[in-house]
Tab-separated table of C-alpha atoms in Angstrom:
chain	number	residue	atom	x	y	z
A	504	UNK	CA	124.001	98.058	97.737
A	505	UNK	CA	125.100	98.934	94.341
A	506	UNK	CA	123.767	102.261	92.694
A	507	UNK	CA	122.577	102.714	88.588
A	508	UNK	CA	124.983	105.907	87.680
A	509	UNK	CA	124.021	107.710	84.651
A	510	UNK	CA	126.947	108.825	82.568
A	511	UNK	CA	126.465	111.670	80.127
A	512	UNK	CA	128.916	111.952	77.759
A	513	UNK	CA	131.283	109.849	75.662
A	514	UNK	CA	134.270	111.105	77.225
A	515	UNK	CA	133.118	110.151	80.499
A	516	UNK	CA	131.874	106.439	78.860
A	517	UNK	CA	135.508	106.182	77.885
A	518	UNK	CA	136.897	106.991	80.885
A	519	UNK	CA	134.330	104.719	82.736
A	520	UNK	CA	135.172	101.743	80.030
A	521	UNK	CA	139.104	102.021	80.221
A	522	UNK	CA	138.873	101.812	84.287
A	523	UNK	CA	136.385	98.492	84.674
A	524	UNK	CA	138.496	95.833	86.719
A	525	UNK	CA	138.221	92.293	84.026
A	526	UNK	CA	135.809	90.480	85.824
A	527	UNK	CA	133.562	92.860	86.365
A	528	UNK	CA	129.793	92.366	84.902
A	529	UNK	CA	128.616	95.598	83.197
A	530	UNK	CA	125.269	96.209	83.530
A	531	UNK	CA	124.896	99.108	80.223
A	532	UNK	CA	120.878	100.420	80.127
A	533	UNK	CA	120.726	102.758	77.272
A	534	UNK	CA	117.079	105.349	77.864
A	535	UNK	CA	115.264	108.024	76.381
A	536	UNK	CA	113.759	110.041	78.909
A	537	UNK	CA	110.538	111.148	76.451
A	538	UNK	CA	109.835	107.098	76.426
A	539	UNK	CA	107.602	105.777	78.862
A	540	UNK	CA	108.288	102.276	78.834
A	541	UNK	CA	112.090	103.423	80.090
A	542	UNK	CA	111.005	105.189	83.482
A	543	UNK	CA	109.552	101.807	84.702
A	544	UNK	CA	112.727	100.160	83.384
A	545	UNK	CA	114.737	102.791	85.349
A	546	UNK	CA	113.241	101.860	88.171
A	547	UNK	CA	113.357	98.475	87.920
A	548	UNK	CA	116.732	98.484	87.602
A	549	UNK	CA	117.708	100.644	90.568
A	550	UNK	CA	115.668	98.611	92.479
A	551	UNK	CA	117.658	95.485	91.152
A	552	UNK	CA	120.975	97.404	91.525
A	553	UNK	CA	120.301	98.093	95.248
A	554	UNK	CA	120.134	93.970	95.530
A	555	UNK	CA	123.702	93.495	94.937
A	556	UNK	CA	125.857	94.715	97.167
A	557	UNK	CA	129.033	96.942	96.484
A	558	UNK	CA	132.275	94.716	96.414
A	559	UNK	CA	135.711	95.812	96.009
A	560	UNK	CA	136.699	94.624	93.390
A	561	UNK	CA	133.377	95.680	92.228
A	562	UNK	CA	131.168	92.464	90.820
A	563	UNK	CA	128.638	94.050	89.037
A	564	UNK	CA	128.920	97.876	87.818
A	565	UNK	CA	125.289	99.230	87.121
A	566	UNK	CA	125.235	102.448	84.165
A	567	UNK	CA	122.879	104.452	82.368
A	568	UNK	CA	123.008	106.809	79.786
A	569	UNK	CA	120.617	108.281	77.569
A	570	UNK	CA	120.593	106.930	73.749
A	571	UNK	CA	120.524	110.047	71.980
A	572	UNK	CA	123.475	111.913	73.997
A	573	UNK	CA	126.171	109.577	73.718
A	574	UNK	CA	124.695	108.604	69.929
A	575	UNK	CA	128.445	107.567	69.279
A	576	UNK	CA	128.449	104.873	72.292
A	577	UNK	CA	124.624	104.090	71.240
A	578	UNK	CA	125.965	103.460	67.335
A	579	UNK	CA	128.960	100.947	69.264
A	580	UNK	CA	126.719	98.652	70.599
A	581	UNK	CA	123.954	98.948	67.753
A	582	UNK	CA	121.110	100.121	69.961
A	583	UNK	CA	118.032	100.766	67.842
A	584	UNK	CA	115.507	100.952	69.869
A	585	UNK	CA	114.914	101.886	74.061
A	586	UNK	CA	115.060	100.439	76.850
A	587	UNK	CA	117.886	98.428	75.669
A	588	UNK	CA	120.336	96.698	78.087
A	589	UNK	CA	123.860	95.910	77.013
A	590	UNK	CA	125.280	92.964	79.438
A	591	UNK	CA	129.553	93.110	78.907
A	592	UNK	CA	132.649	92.022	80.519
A	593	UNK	CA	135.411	93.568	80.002
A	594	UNK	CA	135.239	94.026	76.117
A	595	UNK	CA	133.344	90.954	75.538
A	596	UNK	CA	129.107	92.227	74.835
A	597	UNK	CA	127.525	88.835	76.562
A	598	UNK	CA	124.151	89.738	75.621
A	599	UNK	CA	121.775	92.029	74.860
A	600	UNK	CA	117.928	92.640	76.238
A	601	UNK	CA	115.559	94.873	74.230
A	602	UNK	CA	112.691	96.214	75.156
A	603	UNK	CA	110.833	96.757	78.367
A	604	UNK	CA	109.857	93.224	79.921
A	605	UNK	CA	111.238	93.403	83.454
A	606	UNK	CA	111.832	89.363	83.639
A	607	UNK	CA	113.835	89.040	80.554
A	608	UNK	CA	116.009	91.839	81.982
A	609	UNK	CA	116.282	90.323	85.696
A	610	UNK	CA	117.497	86.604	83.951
A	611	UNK	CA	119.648	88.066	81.371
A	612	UNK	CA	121.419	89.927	84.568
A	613	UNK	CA	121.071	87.104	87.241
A	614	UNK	CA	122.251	84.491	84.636
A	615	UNK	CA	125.837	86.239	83.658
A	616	UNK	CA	126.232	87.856	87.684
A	617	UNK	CA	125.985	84.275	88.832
A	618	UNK	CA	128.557	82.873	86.145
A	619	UNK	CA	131.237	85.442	87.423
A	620	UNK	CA	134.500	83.858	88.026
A	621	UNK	CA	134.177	85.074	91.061
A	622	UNK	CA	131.926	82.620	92.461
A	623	UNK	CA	129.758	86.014	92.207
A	624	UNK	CA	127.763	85.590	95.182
A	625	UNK	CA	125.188	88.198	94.738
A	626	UNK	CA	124.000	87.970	98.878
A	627	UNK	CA	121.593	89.754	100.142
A	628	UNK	CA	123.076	93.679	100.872
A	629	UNK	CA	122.814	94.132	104.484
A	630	UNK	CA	123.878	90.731	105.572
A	631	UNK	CA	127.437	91.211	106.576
A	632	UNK	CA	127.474	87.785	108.394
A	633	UNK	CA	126.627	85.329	106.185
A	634	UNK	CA	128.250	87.671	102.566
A	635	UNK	CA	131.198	85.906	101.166
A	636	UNK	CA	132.228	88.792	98.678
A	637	UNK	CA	133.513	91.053	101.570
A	638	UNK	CA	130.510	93.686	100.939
A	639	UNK	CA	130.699	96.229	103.971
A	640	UNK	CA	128.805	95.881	107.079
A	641	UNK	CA	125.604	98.356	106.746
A	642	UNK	CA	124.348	97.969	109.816
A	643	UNK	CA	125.160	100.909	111.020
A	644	UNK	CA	125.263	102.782	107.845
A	645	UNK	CA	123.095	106.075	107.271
A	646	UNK	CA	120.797	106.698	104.241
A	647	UNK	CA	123.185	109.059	102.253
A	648	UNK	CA	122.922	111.149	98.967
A	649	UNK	CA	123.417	107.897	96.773
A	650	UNK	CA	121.346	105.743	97.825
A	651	UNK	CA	119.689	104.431	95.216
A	652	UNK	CA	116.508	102.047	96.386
A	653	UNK	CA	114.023	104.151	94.625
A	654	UNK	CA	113.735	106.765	91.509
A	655	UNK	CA	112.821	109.858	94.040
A	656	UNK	CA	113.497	111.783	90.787
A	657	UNK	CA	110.343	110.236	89.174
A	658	UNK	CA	108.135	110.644	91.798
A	659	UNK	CA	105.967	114.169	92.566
A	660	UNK	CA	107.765	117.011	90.428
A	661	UNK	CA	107.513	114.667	86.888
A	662	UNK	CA	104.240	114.627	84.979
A	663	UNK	CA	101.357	112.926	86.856
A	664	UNK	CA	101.184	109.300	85.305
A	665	UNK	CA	97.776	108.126	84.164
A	666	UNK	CA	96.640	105.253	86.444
A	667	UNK	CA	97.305	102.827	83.778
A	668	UNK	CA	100.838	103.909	83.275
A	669	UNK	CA	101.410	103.467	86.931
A	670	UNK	CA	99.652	100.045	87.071
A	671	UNK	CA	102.177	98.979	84.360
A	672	UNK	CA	104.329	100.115	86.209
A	673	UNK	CA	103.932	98.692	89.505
A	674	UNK	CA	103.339	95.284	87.431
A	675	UNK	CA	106.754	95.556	86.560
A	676	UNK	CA	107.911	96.547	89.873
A	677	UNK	CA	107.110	93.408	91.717
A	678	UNK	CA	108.513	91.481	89.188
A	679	UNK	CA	111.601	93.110	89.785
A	680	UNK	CA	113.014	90.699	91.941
A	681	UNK	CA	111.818	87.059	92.394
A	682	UNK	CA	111.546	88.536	96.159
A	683	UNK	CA	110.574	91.772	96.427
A	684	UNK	CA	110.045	93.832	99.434
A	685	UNK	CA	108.253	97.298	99.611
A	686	UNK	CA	109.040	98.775	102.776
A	687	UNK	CA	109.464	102.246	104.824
A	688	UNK	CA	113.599	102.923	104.281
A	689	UNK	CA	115.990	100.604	103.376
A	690	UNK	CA	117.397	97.793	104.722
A	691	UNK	CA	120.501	99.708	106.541
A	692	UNK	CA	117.964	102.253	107.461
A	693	UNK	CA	114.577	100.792	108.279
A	694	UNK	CA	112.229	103.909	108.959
A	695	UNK	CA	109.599	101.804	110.757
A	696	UNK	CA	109.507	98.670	113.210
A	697	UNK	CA	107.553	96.102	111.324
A	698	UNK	CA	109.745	97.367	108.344
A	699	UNK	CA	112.665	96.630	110.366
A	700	UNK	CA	111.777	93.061	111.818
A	701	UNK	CA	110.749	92.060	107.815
A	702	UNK	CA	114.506	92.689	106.945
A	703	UNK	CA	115.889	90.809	109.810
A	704	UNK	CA	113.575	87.973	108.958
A	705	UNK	CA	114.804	87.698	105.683
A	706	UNK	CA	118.454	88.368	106.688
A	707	UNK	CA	117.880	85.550	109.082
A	708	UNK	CA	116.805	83.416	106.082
A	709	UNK	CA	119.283	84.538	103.825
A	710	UNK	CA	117.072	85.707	101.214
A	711	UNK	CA	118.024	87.500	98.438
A	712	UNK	CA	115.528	90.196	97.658
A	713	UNK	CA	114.960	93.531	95.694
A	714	UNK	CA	113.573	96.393	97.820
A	715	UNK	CA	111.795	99.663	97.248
A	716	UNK	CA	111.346	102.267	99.614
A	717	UNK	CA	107.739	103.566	99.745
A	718	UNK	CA	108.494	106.372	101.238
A	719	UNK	CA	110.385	108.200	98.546
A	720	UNK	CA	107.898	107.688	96.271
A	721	UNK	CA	104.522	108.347	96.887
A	722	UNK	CA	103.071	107.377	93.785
A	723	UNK	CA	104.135	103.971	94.371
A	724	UNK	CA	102.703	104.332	98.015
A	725	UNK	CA	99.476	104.737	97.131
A	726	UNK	CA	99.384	103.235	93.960
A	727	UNK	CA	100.199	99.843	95.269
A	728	UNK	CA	97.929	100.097	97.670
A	729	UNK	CA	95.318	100.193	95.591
A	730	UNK	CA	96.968	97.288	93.141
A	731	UNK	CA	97.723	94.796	95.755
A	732	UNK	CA	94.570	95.426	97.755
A	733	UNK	CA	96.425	95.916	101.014
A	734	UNK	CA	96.300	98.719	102.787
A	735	UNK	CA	99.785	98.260	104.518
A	736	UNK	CA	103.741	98.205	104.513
A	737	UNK	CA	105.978	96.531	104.340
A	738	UNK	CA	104.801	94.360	101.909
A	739	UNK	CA	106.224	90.812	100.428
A	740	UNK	CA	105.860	89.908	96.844
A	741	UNK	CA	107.259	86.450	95.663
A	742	UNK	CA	107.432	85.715	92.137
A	743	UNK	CA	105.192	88.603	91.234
A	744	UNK	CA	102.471	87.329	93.734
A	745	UNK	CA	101.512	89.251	97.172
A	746	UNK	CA	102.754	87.084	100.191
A	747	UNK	CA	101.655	89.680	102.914
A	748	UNK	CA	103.397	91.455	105.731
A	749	UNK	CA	105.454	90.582	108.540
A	750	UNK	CA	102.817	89.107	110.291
A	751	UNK	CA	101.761	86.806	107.475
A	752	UNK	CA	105.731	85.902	106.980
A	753	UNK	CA	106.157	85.075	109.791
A	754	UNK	CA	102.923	82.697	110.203
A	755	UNK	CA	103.983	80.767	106.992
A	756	UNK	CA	107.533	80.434	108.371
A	757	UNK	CA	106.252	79.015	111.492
A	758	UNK	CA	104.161	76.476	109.539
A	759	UNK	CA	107.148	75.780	107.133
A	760	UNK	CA	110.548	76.678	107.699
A	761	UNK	CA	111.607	75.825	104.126
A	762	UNK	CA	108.935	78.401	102.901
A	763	UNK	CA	111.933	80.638	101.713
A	764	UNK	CA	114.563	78.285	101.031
A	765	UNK	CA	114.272	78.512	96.801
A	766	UNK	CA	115.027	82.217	97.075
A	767	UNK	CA	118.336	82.132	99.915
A	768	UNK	CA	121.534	82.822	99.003
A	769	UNK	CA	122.916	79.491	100.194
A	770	UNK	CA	121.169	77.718	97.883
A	771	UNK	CA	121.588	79.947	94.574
A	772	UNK	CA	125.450	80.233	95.643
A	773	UNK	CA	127.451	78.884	92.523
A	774	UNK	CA	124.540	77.538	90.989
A	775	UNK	CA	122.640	79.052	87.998
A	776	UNK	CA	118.906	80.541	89.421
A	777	UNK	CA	117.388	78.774	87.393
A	778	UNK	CA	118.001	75.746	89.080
A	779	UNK	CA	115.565	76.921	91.925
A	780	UNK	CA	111.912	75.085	91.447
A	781	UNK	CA	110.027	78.525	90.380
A	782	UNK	CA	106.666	78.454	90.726
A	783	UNK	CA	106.310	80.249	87.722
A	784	UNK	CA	108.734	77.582	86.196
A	785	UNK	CA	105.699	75.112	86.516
B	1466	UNK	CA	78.867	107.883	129.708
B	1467	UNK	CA	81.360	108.176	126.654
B	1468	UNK	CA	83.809	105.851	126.132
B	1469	UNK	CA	88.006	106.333	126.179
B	1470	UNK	CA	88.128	103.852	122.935
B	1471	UNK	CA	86.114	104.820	120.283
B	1472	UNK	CA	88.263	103.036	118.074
B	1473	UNK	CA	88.383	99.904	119.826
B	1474	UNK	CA	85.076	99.549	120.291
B	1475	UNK	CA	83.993	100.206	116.661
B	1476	UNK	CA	86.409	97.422	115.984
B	1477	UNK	CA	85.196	94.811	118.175
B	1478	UNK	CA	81.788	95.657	117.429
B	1479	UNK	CA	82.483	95.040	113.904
B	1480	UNK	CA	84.614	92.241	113.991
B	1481	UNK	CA	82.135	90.765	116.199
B	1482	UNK	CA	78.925	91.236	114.222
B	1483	UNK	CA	80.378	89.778	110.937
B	1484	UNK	CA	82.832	87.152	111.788
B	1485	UNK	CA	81.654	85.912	114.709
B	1486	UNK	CA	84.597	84.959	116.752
B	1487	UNK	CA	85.863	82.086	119.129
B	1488	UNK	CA	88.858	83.935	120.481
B	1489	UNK	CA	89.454	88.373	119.951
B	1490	UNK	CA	91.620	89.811	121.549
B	1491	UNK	CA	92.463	93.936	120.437
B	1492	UNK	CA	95.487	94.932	121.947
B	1493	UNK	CA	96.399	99.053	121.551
B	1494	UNK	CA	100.058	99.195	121.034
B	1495	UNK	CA	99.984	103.186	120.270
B	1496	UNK	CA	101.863	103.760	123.437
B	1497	UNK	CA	104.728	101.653	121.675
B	1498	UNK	CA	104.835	103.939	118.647
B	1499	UNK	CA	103.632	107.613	119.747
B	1500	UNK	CA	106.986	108.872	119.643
B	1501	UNK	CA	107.676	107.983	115.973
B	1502	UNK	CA	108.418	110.902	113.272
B	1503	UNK	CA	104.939	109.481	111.539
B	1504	UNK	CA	103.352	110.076	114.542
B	1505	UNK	CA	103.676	113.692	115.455
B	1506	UNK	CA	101.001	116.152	115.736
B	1507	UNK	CA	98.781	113.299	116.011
B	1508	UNK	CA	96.384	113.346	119.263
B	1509	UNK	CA	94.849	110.362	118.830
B	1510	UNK	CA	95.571	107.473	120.968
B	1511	UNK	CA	94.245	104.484	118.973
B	1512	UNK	CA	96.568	104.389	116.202
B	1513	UNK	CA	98.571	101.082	116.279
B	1514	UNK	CA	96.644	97.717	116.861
B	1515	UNK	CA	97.678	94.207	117.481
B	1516	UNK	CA	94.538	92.153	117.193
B	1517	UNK	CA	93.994	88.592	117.400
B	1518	UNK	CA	90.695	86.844	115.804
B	1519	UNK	CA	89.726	82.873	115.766
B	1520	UNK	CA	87.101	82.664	113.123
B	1521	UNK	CA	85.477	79.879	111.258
B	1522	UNK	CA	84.557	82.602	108.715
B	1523	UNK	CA	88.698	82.052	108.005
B	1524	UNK	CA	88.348	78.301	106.695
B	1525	UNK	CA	89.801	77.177	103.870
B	1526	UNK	CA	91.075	80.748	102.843
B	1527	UNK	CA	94.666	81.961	102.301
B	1528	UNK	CA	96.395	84.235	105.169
B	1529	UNK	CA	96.098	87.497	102.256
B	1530	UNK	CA	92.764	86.650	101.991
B	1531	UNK	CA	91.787	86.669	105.830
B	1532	UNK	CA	93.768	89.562	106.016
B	1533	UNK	CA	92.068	90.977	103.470
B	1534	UNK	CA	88.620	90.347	104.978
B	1535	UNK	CA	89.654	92.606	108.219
B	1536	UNK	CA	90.571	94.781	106.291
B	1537	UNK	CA	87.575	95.557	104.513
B	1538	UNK	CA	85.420	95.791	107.328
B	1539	UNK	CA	87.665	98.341	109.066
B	1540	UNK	CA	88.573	100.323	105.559
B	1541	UNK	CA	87.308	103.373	106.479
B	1542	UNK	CA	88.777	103.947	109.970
B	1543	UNK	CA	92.355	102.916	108.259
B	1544	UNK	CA	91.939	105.459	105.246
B	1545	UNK	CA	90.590	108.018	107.603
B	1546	UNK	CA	92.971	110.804	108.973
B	1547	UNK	CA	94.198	110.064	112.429
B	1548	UNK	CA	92.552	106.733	112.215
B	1549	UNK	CA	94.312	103.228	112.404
B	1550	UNK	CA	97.661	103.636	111.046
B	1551	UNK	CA	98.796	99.931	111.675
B	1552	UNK	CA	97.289	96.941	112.098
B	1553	UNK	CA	99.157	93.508	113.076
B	1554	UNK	CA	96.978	90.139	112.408
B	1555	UNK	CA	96.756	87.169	113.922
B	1556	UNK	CA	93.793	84.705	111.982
B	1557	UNK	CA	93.010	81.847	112.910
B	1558	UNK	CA	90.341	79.170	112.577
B	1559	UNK	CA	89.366	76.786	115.867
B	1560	UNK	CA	90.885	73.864	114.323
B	1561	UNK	CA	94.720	75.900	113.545
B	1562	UNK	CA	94.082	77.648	117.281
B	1563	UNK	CA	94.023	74.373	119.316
B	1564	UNK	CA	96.873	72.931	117.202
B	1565	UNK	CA	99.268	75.828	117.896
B	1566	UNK	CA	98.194	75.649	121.594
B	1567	UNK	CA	99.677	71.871	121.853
């Protein structure tokens, strides 16, 4: 799963810009740490990055920087205001996102990953089996240093957030991904059974989902708790909506097999997403 | 003569008394899970459940939502310390029960 590195100076953007392979899709999220509205977008994108998987040559390439250190880079691409999201290839800018509304930002990115001449199969990042990008096989791959999943560095230690900061917040969150799934670990390293079987499920399915690992954040832990009324992980979210946990999955796939099928990778594969009948299209 | 479940028994006293069930079964899969990280220092041995309820109370509601109504009765024995840690759910009304058995 692909990481959101933070560059911090415009030497280092330079280097970083000269070495991109052509096709790759960069993904260029330009922050000011004082702003609120950018930690939420920080960790909406993380969570995002950790959907696509890392591919040799790489298909998407995920960066951050903050606004007022590189002002130089930040003057290039005309950012006025943050969070602003720069979407490039190579040297061509393909579009720009402004502002902090966490669907906008998932389309813009989904729309111009899925048009890579790749055939950019985004698949799901721990299905080795059924990826056609040759992404590495995580199954046996141990949580390291980099893995992204969460913003641990936002959690405890950072100013308490207000409980309507973190409610924006976590509204944001499980928009993230039009599948998102908040569980204990990751998906190469599930830290709890029912957490574990959820992931195979949706491997099984070929799903492609964001994911978010509770347990490096306890803010989140508790706070979505307390906003989706459930009192347990993992936890599904389609379309922004609260499916339920692995019990409740796997109830509704029982009663309907196709219950997933708008969100697998087989069907998205060289197709736009928006193709898919979303609900929320309706 | 005190009993070896409190836990259980608060359970299926509850569950009992407000949704008035067909089929409940509580199953105590703590044995399954004791040796888990989340799990140490913990001497209680009622911590993970599997329990399975056939309710008319669960007509014409969403899965979340019947969910939801377990969950509220047993809220404070899952927010308490060294009180349920997980609970699995199976709902189910009569009508969905007999179907699944053909």
């Amino acid at each position: 799963m692909s990481a959101l590195t933070e560059i911090k100076s415009e030497g280092d953007w330079n280097k970083h810009s000269a070495s991109f392979p052509p096709t790759t899709l960069q993904i260029i999220y330009f922050k000011a740490d004082w702003a609120a509205p950018c930690k939420q977008m920080t960790t909406v994108l993380e969570t995002l990055a950790s959907s696509y998987p890392v591919t040799d040559p790489p298909t998407t390439s995920w960066i951050c920087m903050d606004a007022e250190e590189v002002i130089d880079v930040s003057d290039n691409f005309n950012v006025t205001a943050v969070p602003f999201l720069v979407l490039r290839r190579g040297e061509q800018v393909l579009e720009t996102v402004s502002g902090s509304d966490a669907t906008k930002v998932r389309t813009a990115i989904e729309k111009h990953a899925n048009s890579s001449s790749t055939g950019g199969v985004n698949g799901t990042s721990i299905t080795p089996s059924s990826s056609t990008t040759g992404a590495k096989s995580f199954s046996t791959h141990a949580p390291t240093q980099q893995e992204p999943a969460t913003a641990p560095e936002f959690s405890s230690g950072e100013v308490k957030e207000d409980k309507e900061a973190l409610h924006k917040r976590l509204s944001s969150l499980v928009k993230a991904a039009p599948v998102m799934l908040f569980m204990k670990g990751t998906p190469s390293a599930p830290q709890c059974g029912f957490s574990r079987q959820l992931v195979a499920l949706l491997r099984e399915n070929s799903v492609k989902y964001g994911f978010f690992n509770i347990l490096a954040d306890d803010e989140v832990r508790q706070g979505l708790k307390e906003f989706a009324d459930w009192p347990t992980f993992p936890q599904l979210w389609v379309e922004g909506e609260l499916v339920g946990g692995l019990d409740i999955v796997k109830e509704e796939l029982s009663n309907d097999p196709e219950f997933l099928k708008p969100f697998s990778v087989a069907k998205t594969h060289n197709a736009p997403v928006k193709e898919s009948p979303l609900p929320e299209a309706a | 003569m005190a009993s070896q479940t409190p836990m259980e028994d608060t359970m299926r006293a509850k569950i009992i008394e407000t949704l008035k069930p067909s089929t409940l079964e509580i199953h105590n899969d703590s044995h399954l899970h004791s040796h888990h990280k989340a799990m140490a220092g913990s001497t209680s041995q009622e911590t993970h459940f599997r329990v399975v309820i056939t309710s008319e109370a669960f007509k014409n509601k969403m899965q979340p939502a019947r969910h939801r109504m377990v969950y509220a009765l047993l809220k404070e024995e899952m927010a308490r310390e060294g009180g349920i840690h997980a609970l699995q759910l199976r709902t189910r009304t009569l009508e969905e029960e007999t179907k699944q058995a053909e």
